[in-house]
Coordinates of C-alpha atoms and ligand atoms in Angstrom, one line a residue:
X1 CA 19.5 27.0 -2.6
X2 CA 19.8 28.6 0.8
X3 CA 22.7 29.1 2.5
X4 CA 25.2 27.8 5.6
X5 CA 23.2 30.2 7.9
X6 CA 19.8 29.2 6.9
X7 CA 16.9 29.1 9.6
X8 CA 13.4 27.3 8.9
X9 CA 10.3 26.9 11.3
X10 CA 10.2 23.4 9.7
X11 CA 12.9 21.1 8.3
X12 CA 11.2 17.3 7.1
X13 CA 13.9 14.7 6.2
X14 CA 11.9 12.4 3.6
X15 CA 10.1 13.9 0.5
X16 CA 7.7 10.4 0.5
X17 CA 3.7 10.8 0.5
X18 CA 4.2 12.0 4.9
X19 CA 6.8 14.3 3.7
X20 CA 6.0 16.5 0.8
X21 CA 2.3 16.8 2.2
X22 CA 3.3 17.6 6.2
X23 CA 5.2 20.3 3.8
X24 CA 2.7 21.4 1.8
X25 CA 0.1 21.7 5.2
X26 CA 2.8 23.2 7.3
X27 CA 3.7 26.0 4.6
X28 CA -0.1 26.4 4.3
X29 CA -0.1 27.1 7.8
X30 CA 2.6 30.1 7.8
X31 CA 5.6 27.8 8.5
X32 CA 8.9 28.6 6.3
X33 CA 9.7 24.6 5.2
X34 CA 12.7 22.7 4.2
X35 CA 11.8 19.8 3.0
X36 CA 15.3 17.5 2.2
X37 CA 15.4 14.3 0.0
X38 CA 18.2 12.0 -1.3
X39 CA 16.7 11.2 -4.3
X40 CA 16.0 13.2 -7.1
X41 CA 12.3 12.4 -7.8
X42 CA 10.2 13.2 -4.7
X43 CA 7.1 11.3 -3.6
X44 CA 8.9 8.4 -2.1
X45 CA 8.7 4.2 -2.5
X46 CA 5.1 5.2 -3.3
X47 CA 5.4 6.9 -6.0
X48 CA 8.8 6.0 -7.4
X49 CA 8.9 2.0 -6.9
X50 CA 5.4 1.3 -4.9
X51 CA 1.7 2.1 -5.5
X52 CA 2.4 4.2 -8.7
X53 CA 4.0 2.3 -11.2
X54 CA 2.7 -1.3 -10.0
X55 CA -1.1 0.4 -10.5
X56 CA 0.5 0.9 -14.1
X57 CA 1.2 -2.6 -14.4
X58 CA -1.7 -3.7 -12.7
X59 CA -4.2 -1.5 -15.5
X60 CA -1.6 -2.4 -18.3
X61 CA -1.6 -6.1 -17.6
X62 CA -5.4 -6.3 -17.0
X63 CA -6.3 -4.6 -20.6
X64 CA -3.7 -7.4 -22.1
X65 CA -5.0 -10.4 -20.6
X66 CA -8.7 -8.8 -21.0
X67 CA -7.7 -8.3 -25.0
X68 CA -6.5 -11.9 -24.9
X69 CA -9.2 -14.0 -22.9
X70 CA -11.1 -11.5 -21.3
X71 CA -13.1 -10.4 -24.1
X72 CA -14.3 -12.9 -26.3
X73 CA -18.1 -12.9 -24.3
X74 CA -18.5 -9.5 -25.0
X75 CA -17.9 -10.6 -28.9
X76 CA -14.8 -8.6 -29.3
X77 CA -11.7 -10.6 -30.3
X78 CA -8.5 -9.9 -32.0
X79 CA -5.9 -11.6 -33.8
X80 CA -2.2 -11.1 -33.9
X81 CA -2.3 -10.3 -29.9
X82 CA 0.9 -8.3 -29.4
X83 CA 2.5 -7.5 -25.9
X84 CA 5.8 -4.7 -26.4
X85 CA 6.6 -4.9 -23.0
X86 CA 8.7 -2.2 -23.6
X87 CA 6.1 0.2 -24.2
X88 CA 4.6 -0.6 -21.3
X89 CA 7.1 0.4 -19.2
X90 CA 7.6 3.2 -21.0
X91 CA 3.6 4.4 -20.2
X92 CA 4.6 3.5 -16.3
X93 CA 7.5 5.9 -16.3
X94 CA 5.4 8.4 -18.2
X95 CA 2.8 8.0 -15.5
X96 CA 5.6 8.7 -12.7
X97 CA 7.5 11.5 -14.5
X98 CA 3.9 13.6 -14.5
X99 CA 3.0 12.7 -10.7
X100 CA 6.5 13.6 -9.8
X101 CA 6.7 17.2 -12.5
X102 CA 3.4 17.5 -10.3
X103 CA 5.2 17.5 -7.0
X104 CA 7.6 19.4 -7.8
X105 CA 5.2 21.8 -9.0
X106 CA 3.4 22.0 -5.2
X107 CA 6.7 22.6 -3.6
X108 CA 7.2 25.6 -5.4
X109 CA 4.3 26.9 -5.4
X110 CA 4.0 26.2 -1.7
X111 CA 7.4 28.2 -1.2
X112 CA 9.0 25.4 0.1
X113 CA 13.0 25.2 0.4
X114 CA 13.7 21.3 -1.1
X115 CA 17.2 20.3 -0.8
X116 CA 18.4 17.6 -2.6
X117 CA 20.7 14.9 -0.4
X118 CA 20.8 12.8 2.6
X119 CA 20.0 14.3 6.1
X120 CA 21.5 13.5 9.0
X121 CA 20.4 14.8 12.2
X122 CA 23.3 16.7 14.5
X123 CA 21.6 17.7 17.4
X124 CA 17.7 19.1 18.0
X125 CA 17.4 22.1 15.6
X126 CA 20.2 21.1 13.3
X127 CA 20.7 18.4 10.1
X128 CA 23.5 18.6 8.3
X129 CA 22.6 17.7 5.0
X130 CA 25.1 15.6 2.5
X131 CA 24.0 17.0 -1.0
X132 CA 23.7 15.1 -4.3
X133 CA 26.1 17.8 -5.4
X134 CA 28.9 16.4 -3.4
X135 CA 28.7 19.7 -1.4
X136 CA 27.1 19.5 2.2
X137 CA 25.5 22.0 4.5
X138 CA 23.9 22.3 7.8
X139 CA 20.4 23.7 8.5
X140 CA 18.7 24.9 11.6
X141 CA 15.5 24.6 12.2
X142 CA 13.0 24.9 15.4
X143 CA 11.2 21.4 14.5
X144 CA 12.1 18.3 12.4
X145 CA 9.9 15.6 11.2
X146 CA 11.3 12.2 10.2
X147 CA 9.9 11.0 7.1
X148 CA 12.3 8.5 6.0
X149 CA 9.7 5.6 5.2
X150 CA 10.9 1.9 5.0
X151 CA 12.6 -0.3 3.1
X152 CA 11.6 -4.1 2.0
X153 CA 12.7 -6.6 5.0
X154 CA 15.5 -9.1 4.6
X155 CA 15.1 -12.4 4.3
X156 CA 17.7 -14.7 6.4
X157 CA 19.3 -17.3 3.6
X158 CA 18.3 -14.8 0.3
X159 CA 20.7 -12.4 -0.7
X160 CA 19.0 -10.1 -3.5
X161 CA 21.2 -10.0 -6.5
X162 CA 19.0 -6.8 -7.8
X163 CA 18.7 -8.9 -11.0
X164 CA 16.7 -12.7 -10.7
X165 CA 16.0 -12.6 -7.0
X166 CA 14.7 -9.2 -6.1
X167 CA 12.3 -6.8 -4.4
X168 CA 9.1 -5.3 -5.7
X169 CA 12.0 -2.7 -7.3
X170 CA 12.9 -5.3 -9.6
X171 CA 9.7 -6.9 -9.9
X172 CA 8.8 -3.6 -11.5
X173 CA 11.3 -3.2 -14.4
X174 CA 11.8 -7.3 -15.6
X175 CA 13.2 -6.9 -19.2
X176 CA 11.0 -10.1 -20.1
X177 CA 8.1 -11.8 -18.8
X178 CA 10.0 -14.6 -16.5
X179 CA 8.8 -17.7 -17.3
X180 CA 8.6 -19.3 -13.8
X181 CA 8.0 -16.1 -11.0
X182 CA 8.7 -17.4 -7.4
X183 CA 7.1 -15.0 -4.9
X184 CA 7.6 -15.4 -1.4
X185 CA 4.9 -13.4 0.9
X186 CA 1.3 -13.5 0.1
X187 CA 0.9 -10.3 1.0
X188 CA -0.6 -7.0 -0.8
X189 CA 3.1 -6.5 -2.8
X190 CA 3.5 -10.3 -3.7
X191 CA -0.1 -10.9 -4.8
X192 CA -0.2 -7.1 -7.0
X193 CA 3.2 -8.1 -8.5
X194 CA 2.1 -11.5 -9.2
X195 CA -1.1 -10.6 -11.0
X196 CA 0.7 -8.6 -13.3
X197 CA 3.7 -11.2 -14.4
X198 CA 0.1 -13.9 -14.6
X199 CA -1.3 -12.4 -17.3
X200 CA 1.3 -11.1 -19.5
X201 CA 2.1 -14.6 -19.0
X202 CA 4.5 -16.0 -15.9
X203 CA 3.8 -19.4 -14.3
X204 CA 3.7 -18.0 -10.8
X205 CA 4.5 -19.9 -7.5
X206 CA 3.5 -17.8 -4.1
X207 CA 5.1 -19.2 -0.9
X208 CA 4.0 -18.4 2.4
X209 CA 4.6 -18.8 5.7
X210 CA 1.3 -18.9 7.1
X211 CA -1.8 -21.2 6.4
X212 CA -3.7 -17.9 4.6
X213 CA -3.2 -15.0 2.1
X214 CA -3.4 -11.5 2.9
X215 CA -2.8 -11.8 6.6
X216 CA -4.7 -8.8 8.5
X217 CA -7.5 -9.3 5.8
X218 CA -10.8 -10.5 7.0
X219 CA -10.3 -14.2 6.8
X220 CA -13.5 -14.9 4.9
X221 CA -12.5 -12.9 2.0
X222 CA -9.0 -13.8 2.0
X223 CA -10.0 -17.9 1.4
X224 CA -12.4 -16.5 -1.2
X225 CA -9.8 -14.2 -3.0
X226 CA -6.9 -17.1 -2.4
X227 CA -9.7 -19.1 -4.2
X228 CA -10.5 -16.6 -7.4
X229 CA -6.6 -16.2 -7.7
X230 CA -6.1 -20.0 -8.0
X231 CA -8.6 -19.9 -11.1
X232 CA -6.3 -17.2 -12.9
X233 CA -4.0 -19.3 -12.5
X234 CA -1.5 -18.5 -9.4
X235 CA -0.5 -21.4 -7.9
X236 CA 0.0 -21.1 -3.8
X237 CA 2.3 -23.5 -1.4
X238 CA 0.6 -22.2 2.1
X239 CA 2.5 -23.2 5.3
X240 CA 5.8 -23.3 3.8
X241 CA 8.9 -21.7 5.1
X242 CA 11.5 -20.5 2.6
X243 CA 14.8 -21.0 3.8
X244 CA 17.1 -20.5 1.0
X245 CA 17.5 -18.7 -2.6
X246 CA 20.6 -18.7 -4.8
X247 CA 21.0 -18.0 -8.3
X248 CA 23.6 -17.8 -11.2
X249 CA 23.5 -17.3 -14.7
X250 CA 20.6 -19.7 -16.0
X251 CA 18.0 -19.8 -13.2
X252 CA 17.5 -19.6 -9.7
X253 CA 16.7 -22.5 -6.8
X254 CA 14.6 -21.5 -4.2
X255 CA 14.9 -23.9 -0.9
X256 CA 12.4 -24.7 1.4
X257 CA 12.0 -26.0 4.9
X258 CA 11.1 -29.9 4.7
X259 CA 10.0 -29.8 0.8
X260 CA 11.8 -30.4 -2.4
X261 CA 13.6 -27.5 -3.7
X262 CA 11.5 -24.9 -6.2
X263 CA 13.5 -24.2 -9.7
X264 CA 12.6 -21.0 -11.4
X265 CA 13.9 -18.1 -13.3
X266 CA 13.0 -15.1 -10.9
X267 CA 12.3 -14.7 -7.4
X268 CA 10.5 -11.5 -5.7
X269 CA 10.5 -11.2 -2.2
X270 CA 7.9 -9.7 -0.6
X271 CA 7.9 -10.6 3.4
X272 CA 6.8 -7.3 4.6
X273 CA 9.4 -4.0 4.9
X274 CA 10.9 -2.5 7.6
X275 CA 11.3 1.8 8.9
X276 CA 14.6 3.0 7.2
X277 CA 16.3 5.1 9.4
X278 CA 20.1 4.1 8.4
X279 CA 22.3 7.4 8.6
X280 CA 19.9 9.7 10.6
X281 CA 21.6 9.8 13.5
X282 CA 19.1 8.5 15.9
X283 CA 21.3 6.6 18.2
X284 CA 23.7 10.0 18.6
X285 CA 20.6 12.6 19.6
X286 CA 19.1 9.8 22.1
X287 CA 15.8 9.2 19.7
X288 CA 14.0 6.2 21.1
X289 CA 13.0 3.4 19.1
X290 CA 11.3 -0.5 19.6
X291 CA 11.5 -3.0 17.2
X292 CA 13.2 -0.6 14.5
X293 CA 10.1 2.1 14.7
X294 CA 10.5 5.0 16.2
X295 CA 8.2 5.8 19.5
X296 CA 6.1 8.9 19.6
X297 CA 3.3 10.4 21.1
X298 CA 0.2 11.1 20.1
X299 CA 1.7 14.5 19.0
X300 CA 3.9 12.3 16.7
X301 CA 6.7 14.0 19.8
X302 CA 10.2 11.7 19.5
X303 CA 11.7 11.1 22.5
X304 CA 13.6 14.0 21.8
X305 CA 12.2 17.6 22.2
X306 CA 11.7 19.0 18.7
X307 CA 11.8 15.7 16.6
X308 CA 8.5 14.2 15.5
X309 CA 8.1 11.5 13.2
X310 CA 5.5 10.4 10.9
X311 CA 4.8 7.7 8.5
X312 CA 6.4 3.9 7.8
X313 CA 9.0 4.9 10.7
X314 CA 6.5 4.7 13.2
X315 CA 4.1 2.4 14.6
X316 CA 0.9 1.4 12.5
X317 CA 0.0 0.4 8.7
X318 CA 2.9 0.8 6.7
X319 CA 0.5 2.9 3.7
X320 CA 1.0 5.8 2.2
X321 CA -2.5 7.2 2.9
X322 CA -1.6 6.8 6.8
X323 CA 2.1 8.5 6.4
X324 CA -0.2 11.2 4.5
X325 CA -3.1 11.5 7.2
X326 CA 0.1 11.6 9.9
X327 CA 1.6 14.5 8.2
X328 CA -1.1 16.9 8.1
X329 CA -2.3 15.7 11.6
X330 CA 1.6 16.3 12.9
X331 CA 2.0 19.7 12.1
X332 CA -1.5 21.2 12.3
X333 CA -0.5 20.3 16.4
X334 CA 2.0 22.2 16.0
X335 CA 0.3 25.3 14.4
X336 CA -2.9 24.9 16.8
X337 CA -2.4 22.1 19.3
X338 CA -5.3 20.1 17.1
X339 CA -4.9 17.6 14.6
X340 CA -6.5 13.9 14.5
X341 CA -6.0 10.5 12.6
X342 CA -8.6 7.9 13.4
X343 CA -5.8 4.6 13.1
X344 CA -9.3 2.4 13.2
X345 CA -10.4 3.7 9.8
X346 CA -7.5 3.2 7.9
X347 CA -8.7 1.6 4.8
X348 CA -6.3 -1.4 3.3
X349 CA -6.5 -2.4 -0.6
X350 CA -5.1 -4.9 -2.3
X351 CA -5.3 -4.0 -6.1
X352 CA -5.8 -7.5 -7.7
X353 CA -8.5 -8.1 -9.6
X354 CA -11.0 -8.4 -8.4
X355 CA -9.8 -5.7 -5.7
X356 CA -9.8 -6.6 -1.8
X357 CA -10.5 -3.7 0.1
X358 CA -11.3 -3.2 4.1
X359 CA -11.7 -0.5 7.0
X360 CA -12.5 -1.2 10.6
X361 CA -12.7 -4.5 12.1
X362 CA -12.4 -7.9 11.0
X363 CA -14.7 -10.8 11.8
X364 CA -11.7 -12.0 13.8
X365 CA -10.8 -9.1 15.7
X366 CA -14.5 -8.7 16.8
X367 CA -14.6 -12.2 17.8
X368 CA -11.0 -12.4 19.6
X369 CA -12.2 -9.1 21.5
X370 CA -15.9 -10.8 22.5
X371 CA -18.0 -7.9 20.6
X372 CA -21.1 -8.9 19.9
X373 CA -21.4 -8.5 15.7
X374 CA -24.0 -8.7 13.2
X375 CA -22.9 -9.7 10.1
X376 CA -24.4 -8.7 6.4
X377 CA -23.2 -10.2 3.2
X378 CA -24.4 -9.6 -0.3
X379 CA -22.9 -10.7 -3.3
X380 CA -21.7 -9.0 -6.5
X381 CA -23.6 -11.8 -8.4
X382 CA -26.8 -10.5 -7.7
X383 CA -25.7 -6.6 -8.8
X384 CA -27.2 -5.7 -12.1
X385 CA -24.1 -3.0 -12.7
X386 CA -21.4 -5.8 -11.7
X387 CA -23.0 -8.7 -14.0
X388 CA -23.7 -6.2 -16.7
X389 CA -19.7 -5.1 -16.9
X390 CA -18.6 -9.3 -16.8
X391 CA -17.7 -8.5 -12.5
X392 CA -19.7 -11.3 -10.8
X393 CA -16.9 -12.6 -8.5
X394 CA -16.8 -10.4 -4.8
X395 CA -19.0 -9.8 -2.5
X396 CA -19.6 -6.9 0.4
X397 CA -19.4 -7.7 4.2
X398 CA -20.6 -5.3 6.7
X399 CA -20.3 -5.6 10.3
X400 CA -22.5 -4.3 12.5
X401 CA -22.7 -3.8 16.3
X402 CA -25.5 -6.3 17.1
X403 CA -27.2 -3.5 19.9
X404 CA -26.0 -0.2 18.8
X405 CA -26.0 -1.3 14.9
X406 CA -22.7 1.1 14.7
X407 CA -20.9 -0.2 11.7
X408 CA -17.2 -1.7 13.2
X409 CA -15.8 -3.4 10.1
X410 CA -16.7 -3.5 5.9
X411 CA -15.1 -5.9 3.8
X412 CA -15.0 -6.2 0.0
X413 CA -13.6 -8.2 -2.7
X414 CA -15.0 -7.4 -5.8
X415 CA -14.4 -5.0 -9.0
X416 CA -13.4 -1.7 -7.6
X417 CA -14.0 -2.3 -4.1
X418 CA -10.8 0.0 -3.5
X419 CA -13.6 2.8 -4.7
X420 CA -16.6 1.4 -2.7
X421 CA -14.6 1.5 0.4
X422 CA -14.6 4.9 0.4
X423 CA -18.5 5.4 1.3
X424 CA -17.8 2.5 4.2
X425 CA -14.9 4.7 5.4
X426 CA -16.6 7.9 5.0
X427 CA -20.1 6.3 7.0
X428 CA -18.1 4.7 10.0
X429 CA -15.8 8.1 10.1
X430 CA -19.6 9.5 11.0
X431 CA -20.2 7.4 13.0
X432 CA -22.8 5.5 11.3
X433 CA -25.3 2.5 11.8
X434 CA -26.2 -0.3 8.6
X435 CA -29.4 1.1 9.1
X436 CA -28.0 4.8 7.5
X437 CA -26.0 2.8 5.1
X438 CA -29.3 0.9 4.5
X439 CA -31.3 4.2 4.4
X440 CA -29.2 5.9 1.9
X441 CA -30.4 6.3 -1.7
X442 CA -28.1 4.8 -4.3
X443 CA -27.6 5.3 -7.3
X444 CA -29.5 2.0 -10.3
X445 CA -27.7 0.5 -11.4
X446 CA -23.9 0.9 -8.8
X447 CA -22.1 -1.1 -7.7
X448 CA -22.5 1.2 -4.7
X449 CA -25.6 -1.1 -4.5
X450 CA -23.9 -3.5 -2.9
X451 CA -23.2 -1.6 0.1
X452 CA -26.5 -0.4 0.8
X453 CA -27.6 -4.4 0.1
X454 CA -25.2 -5.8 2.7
X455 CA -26.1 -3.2 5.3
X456 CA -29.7 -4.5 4.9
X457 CA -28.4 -7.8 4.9
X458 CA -27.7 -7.0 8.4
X459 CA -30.9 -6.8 9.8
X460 CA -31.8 -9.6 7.4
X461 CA -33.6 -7.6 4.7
X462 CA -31.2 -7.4 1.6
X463 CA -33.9 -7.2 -1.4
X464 CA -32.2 -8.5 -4.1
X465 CA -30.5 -11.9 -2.4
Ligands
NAI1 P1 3.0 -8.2 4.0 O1 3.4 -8.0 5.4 O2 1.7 -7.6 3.6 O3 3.0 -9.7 3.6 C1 4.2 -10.5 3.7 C2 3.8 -11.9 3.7 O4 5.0 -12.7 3.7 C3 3.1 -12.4 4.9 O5 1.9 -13.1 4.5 C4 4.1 -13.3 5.7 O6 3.4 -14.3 6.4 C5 4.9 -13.8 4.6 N1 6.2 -14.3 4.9 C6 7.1 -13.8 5.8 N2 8.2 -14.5 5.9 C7 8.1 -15.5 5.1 C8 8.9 -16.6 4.7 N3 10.1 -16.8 5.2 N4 8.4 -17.5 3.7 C9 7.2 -17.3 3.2 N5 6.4 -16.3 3.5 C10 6.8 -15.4 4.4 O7 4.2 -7.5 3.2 P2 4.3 -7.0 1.7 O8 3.3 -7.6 0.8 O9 5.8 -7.2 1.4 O10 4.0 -5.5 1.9 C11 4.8 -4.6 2.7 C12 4.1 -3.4 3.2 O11 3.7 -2.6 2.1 C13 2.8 -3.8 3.9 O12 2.7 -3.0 5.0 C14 1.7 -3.5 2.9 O13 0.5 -3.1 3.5 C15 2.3 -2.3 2.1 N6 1.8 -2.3 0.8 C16 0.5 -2.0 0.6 C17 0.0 -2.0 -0.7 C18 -1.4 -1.6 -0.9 O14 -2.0 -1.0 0.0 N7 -2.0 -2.0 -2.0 C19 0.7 -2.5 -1.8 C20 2.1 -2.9 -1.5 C21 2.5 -2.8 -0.2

């Protein structure tokens, strides 16, 4: 542990997926780091509460429902179907404990200094940091990075009682499949968490607010995925506003804006989350902010000199593959005045199944800014790979410029399509047209097919549909 007097190039306040790796880069790059974090596991919501242990659920959940209905066409079935939900929680922290034994692992061998407790920043150059330990000290440093994340948004009327009406936190640890699951938010958290409490068994209700799912998605593949969700079973109460929640011992009443009231026995709100930035300091040093996310430049540059920020605490997709790409970008400008995050190719999953994946431009957003589009859709249906492993239901959209051909938008819904995005992000970060997509060889039988299908589809020349 260093010292009153310590000095780093580099101090990062957050340990979350734009944290450790902004560490990791900047001590690749010569820079002494401290990297501080209040909690004792580092990798942050994501890996603690967030994409980690829900992907747990979401693989757990999947193999139980499979074993139970899933199966029976392939002419495997079983009797005696047990679920020790228990255990399975047990495998998710497993799966936790060795990504976060990992991290740790990195910031050692990267030479980083991690101290454990709350930072607060004093003035530009100095945090004083609050340790677990009860102990606190102050660091000096000639940059900071805030990498403090976010937190899940409030709801006006809903007061989370950490036990029936909760947050994806507790939507992750339920002692017992609830037997009624109330989600309000149709969004990437609600419809995850409510896959999983489907098939181990839940009747689930999703709220929302708006007159579609996944709001950002492409449209199309929203109504198409609202529609395959439907059939496993989720049952959805579009425009409806959710007022209300209470709960006591037996069950919870969730109240709604001109509709009868909604009994139930758990509640997870999931309405979107907001930057955390409680205790930093940022009114004192003058750090600007709109809308609760800090402002920065395109040198992730605060309003203050020497304070950058990165990640869910500043404007753009709250994911932890942007706070990631943010990181790295933020400090190599530091070390060499270059760095670059392309915020038009992030790619968004939704890890349902089947998956909803998407980078670039959505049908809307193309039509809203009057570009002229081709559009090329093929369906999973007519994939030899996807009917042979029981994955019929999706379908790949590709959006083409309709003069340049330049791919602006790819869209899928189908088994793994948060694996098939990849080759659409890596194409459009090239640059590329649906006739390369088209023009590249791939693999028989892939579902990769798909993608070369739909680009040909563009220009009206899929072979297979
Ligand atoms: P979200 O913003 O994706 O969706 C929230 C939904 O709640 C919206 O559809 C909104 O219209 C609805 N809503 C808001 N107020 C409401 C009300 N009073 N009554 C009914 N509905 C209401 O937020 P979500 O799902 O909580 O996710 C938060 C963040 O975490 C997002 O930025 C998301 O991208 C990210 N995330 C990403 C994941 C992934 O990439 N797979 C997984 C989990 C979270």
């Amino acid at each position: 542990m260093a010292d009153k007097s310590t000095k780093h190039d580099l101090v990062i306040i957050g340990a979350g997926p734009g944290g450790y790796v902004a560490a990791i880069r900047a001590s690749q790059l010569g820079m002494n780091v401290g990297l501080i974090e209040k909690e004792p596991v580092m990798g942050g919501t994501c890996l603690r509460v967030g994409c980690i242990p829900s992907k747990a659920l979401l693989e757990s959940s999947e193999l139980y429902w499979k074993a139970g209905k899933g199966l029976e066409k392939h002419g495997v079935s079983f009797e005696g179907l047990q679920l020790d939900l228990e255990k399975m929680m047990d495998r998710k922290r497993g799966v936790v404990q060795t990504l976060a034994k990992g991290i740790e692992g990195l910031i050692r061998k990267n030479k980083i200094t991690r101290y454990e407790g709350t930072g607060k920043i004093l003035a530009p150059g100095k945090v004083e940091i609050s340790l677990n330990d009860g102990k606190s000290e102050e660091v000096q440093a000639d940059r900071i990075i805030i990498a403090t994340g976010s937190t899940p948004t409030r709801l006006p009327g809903i007061e989370p009682d950490g036990d029936r009406i909760g947050t994806s936190t507790e939507a992750l640890e339920y002692d017992k499949v609830p037997e009624h699951l109330v989600l309000i938010g149709a969004g990437a958290i609600g419809l995850e968490l409510g896959s999983v409490w489907n098939r181990l068994g839940a009747k689930v209700t999703v709220l929302e607010y708006l007159d579609r799912i996944l709001p950002g998605m492409d449209a199309e593949l929203a109504r198409l995925a609202m529609r395959i969700f439907q059939n496993q079973g989720l049952e959805f109460h579009l425009n409806t506003k959710v007022v209300g929640a209470s709960a006591n011992k037996k069950g919870c009443r969730v109240e709604l804006a001109g509709a009868d009231p909604i009994e139930c026995d758990r509640v997870l709100v999931a309405v979107g989350r907001v930057p955390f930035t409680d205790g930093l300091g940022l009114e004192d040093v003058g750090i600007r902010t709109e809308k609760g996310r800090i402002l920065v430049d395109e040198d992730f540059r605060t309003s203050v000199d020497g304070i950058y920020a990165i990640g869910d605490v500043i404007p753009g997709p709250m994911l932890a593959h942007k706070a990631e790409e943010d990181g790295v970008a933020c400090v190599e400008k530091m070390a060499s005045g270059y760095g670059h995050v392309d915020y038009g190719l992030v790619p968004a999953i939704v890890y349902t199944s089947p998956e909803v994946a998407s980078v670039g431009k959505t049908q809307e957003q193309l039509e809203d800014e009057d570009i002229p589009f081709r559009k090329g859709i093929f369906p999973f249906a007519a994939n030899g790979r996807a009917l042979a492993g029981d994955h019929a239901d999706g379908r790949v959209k590709i959006l083409a410029h309709a003069e340049t051909d330049r791919v602006l938008g790819v869209h899928i819904i189908g088994h793994a399509a948060g694996e098939l995005i990849a080759e659409a992000a890596a194409a459009m970060t090239f640059g590329a047209s649906s006739e390369d997509i088209a023009r590249t060889c791939h693999a028989h039988p892939t579902l990769a097919e798909t993608l070369k299908e739909a680009a040909l589809a563009v220009d009206k020349r899929a072979i297979h549909s």
